Tab-separated table of C-alpha atoms (C1' of nucleotides) in Angstrom:
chain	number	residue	atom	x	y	z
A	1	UNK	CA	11.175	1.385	-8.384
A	2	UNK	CA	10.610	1.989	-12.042
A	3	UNK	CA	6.569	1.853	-12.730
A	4	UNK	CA	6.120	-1.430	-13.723
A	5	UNK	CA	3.785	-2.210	-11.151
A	6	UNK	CA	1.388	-5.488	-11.155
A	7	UNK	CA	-2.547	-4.782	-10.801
A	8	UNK	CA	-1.651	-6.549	-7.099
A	9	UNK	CA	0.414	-4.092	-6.133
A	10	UNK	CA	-1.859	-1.146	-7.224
A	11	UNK	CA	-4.751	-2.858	-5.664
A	12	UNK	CA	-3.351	-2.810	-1.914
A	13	UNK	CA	-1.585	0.513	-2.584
A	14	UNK	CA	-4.906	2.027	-3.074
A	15	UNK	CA	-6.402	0.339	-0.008
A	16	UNK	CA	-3.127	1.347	2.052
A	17	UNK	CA	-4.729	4.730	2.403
A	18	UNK	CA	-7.761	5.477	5.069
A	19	UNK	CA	-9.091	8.082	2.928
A	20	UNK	CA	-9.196	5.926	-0.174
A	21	UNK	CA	-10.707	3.428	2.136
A	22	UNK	CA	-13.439	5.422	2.968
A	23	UNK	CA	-14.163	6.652	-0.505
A	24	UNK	CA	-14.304	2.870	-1.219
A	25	UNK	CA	-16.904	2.489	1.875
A	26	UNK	CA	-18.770	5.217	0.351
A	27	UNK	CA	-18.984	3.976	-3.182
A	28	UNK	CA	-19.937	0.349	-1.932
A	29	UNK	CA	-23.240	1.895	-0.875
A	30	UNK	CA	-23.822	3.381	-4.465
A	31	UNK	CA	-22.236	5.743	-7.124
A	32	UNK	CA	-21.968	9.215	-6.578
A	33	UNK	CA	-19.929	12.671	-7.711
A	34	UNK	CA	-16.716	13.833	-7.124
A	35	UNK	CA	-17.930	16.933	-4.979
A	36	UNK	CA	-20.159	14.852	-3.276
A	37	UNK	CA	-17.304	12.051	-2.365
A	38	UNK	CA	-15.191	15.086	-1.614
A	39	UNK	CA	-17.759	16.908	1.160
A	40	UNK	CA	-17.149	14.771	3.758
A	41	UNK	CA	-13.343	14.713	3.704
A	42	UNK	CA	-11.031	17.358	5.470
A	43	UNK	CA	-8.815	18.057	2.535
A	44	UNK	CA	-9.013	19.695	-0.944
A	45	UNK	CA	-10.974	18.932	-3.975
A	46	UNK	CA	-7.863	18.396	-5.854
A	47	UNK	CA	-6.542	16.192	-3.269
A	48	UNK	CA	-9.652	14.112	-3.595
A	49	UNK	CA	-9.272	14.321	-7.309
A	50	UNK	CA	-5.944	12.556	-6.890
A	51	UNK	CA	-7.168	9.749	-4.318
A	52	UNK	CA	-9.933	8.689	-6.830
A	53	UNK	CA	-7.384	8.654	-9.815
A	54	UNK	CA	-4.966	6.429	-7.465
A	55	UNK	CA	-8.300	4.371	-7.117
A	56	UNK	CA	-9.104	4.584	-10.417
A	57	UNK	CA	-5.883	3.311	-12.388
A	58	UNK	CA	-6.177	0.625	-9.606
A	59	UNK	CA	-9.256	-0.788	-11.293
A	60	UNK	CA	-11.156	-0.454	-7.917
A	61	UNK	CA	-13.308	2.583	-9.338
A	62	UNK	CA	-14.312	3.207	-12.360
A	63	UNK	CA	-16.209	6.810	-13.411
A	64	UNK	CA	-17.725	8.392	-16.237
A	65	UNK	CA	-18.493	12.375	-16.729
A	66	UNK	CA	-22.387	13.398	-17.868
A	67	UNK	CA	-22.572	17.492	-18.780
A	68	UNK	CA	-20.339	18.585	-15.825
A	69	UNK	CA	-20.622	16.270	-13.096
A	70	UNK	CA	-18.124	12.965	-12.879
A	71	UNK	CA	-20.017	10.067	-11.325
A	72	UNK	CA	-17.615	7.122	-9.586
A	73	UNK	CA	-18.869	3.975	-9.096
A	74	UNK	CA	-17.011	0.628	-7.626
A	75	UNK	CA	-15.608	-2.321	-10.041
A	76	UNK	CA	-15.892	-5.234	-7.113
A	77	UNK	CA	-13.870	-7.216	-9.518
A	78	UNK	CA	-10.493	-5.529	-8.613
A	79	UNK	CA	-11.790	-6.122	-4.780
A	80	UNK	CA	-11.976	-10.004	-5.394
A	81	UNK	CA	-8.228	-9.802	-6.748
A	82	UNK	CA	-6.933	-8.711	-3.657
A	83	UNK	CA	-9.338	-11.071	-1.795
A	84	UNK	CA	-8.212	-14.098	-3.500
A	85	UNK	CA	-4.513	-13.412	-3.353
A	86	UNK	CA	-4.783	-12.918	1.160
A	87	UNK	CA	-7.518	-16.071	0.924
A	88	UNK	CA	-4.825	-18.464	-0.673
A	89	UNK	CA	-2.217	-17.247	1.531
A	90	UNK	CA	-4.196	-18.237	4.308
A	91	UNK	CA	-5.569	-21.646	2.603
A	92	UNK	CA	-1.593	-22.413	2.354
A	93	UNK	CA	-0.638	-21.359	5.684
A	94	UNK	CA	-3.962	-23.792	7.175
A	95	UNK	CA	-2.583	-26.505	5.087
A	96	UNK	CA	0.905	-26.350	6.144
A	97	UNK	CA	-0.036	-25.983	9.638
A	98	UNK	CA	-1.992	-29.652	8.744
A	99	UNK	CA	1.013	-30.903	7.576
A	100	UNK	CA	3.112	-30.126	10.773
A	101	UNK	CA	0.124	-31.293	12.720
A	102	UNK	CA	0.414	-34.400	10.855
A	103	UNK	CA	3.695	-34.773	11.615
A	104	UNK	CA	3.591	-34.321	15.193
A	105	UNK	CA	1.176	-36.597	15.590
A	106	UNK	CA	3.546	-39.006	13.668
A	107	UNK	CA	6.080	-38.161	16.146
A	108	UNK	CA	3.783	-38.908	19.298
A	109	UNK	CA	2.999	-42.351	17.761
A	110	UNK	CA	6.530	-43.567	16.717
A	111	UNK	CA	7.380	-42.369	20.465
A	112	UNK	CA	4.595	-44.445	21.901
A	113	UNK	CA	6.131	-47.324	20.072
A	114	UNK	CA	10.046	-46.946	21.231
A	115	UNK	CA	11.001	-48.947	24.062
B	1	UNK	CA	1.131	12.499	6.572
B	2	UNK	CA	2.376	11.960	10.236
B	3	UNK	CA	2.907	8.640	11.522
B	4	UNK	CA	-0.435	7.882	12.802
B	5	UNK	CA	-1.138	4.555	10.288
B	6	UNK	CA	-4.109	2.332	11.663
B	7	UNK	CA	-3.163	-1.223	11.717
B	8	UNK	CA	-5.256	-1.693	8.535
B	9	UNK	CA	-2.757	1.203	6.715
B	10	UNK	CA	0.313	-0.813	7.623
B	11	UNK	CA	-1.550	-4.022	6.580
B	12	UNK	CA	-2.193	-3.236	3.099
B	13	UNK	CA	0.826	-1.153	2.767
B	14	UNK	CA	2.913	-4.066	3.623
B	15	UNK	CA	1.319	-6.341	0.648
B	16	UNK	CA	1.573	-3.255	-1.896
B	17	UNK	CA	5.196	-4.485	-2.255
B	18	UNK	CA	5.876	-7.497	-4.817
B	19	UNK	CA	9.113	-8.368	-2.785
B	20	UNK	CA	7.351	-8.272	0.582
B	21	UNK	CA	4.668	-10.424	-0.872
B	22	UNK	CA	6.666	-12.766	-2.246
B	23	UNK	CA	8.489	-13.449	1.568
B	24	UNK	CA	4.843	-13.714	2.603
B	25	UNK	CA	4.226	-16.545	-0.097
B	26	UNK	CA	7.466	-17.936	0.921
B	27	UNK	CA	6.499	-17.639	4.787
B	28	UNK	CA	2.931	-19.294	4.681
B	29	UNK	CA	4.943	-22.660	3.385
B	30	UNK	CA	6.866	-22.571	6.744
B	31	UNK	CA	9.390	-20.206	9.210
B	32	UNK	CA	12.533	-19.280	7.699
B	33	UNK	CA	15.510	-17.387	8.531
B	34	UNK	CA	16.482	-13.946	7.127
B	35	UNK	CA	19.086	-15.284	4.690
B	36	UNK	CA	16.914	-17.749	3.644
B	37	UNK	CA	14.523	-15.749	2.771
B	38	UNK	CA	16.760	-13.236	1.184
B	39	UNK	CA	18.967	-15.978	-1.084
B	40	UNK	CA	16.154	-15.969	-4.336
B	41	UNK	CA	15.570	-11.803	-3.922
B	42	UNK	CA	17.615	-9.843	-6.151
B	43	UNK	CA	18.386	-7.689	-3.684
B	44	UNK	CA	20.969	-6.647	-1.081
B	45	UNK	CA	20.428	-8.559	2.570
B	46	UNK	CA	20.055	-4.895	4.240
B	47	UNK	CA	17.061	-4.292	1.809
B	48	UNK	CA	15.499	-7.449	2.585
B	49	UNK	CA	16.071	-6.845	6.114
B	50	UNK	CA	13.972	-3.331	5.796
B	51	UNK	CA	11.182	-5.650	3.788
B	52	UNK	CA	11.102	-7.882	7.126
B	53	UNK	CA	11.087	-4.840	9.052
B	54	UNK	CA	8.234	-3.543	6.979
B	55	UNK	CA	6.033	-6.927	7.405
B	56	UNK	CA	6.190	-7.255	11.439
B	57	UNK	CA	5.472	-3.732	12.075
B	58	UNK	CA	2.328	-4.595	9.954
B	59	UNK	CA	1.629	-7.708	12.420
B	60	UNK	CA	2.021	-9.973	9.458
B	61	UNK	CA	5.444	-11.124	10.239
B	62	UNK	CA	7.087	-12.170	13.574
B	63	UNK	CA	10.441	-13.207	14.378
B	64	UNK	CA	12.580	-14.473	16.551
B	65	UNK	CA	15.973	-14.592	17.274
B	66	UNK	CA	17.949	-17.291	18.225
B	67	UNK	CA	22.201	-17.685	18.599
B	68	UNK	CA	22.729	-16.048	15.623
B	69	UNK	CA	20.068	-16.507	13.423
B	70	UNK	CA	16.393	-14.982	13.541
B	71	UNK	CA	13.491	-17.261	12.196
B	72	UNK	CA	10.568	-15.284	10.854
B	73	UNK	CA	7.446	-16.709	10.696
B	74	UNK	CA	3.651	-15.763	9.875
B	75	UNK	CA	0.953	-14.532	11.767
B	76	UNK	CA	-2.073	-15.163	10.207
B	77	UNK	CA	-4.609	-13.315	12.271
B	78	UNK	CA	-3.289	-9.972	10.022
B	79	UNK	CA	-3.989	-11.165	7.412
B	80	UNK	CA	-7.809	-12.096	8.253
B	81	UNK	CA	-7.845	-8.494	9.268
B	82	UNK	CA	-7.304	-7.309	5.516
B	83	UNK	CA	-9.328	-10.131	4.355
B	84	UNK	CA	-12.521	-9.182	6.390
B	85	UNK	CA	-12.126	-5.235	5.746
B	86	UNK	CA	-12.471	-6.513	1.939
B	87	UNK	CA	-15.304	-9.242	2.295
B	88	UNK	CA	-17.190	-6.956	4.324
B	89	UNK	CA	-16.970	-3.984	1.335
B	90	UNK	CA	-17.814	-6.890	-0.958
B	91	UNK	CA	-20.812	-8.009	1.238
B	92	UNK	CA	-22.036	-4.048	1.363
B	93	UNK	CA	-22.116	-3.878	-2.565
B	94	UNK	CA	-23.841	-6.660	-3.248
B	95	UNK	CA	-26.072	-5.661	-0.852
B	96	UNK	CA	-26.469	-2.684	-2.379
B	97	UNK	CA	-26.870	-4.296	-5.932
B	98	UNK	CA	-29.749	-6.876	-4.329
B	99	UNK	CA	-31.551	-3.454	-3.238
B	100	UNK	CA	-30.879	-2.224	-6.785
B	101	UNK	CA	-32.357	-5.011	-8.080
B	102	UNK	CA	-35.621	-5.060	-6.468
B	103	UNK	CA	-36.222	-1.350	-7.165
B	104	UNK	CA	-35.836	-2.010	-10.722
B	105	UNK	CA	-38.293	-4.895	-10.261
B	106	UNK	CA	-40.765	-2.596	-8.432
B	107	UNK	CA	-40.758	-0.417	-11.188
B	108	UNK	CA	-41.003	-2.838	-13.883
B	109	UNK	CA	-44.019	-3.976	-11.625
B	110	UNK	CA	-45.836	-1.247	-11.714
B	111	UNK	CA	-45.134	-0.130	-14.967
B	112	UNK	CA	-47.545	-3.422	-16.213
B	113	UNK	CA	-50.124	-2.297	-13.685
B	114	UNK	CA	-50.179	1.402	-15.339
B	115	UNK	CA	-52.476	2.997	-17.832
C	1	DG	C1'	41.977	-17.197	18.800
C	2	DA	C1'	41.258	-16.619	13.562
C	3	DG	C1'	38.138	-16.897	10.333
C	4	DA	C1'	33.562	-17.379	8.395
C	5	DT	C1'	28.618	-16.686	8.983
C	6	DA	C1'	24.329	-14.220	10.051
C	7	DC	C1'	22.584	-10.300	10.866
C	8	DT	C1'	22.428	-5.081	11.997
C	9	DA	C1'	23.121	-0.049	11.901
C	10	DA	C1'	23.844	4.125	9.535
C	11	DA	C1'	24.173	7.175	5.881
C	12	DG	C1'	22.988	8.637	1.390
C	13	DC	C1'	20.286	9.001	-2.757
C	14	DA	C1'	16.545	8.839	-6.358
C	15	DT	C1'	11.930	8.569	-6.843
C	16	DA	C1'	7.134	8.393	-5.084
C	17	DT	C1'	3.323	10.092	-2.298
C	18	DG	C1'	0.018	13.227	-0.260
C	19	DC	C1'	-1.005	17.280	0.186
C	20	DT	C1'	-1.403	22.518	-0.909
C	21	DT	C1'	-2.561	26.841	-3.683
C	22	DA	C1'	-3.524	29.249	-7.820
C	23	DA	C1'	-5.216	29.342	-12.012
C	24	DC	C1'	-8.377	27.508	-15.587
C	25	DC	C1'	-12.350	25.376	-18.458
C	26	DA	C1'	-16.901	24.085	-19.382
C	27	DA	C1'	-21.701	23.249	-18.295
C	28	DT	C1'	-25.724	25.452	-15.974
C	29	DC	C1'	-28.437	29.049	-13.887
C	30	DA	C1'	-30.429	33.779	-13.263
D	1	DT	C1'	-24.509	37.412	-20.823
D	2	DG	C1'	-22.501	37.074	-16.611
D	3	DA	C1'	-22.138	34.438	-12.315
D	4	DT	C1'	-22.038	29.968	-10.254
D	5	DT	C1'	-21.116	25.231	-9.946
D	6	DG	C1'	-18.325	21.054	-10.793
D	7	DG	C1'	-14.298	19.598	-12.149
D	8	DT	C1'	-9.346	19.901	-13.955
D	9	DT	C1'	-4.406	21.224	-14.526
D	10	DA	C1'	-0.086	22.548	-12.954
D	11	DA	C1'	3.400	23.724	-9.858
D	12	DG	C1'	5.511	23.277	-5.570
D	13	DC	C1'	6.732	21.303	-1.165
D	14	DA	C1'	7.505	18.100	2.862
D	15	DT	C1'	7.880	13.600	3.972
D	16	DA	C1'	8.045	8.612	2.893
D	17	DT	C1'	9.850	4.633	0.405
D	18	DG	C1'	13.088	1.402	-1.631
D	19	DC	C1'	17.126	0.735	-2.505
D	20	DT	C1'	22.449	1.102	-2.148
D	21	DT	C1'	27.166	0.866	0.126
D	22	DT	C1'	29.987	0.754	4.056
D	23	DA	C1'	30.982	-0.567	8.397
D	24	DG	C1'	29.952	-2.768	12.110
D	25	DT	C1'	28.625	-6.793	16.066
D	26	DA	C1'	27.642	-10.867	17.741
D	27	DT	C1'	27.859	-16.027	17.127
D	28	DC	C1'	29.581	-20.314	15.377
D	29	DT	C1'	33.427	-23.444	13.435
D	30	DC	C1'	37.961	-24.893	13.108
DNA sequence: GAGATACTAAAGCATATGCTTAACCAATCA
DNA sequence: TGATTGGTTAAGCATATGCTTTAGTATCTC
């Protein structure tokens, strides 16, 4: 495995987890503190720690610390990574289903013309 | 942990994997068969094989088998699923920087009607 | 039927992941 | 100053992941 990961692969390993999910749907709706991402979540602070520095090195969340208190915001430019890469998978897979569209049709005519 | 992954888990734990994305990219140009798929990976077949496995327990890939050979193909409404969990974070935090936005032009507002 | 081909199944292994608990530090409050 | 609050570090543990090799089993092809 070797950690030589791509920002791709860091991107959707962070979204592969529902609680990082949800600390994502949380953070979409405004910054806010590492005890106060952590409240609503059955599990440890630590553990939360750890989520939001899987997030973090993804690029997905980015946080800065004032006196005590860490506040985490969202980078949506790490979001529109992962967007684009699914959207032009699908854009390819549309296009290829035009081309065997087109090619059926092909079929139907040169069929219609046979004897 | 304990297998309990949503279909969204599985999803984006399926394209956290450069090999497994690259089949996908292969995939979205047209079906192909195992060893087809497996001939540019530098990889053994059985470890492709566990990729594949990987990708239609996600719902991205199905497959078929047929004589001998199995023909995996793409199923593209997966992928819309990931796609649309994304947009619709992306739609919430702009949202949320519009309402941003107009508070700071309230108070800039009423800052030139004060004193 | 004897190969070759295409895939599959099983075991094993190194590393990664997702937690926990038990300290610990550094701002803030009383 | 001494307690509280907010966060951090470290260690440890169970399970998951990504491979490998070895040994199959069906299907073709000749």
């Amino acid at each position: 495995m070797l950690n030589q990961s791509s920002p791709l692969d860091l991107t959707f390993q962070a979204l592969a987890d529902p609680t990082r999910r949800a600390l994502v749907e949380r953070l979409v709706r405004g910054p806010a503190s590492v005890s106060e991402l952590a409240r609503p979540l059955d599990m440890s602070l630590p553990a939360v720690m750890q989520h939001l520095a899987v997030l973090e090195s993804s690029g997905l969340v980015r946080s800065e610390k004032v006196g005590r208190v860490r506040t985490c915001r969202i980078d949506a430019a790490q979001l529109s990574l992962a967007e684009q890469w699914i959207n032009q998978r699908r854009l390819e897979w549309a296009s290829c289903l035009d081309r065997l569209g087109d090619y059926l049709e092909t079929l139907k005519n040169n069929d219609g013309e046979e004897s």
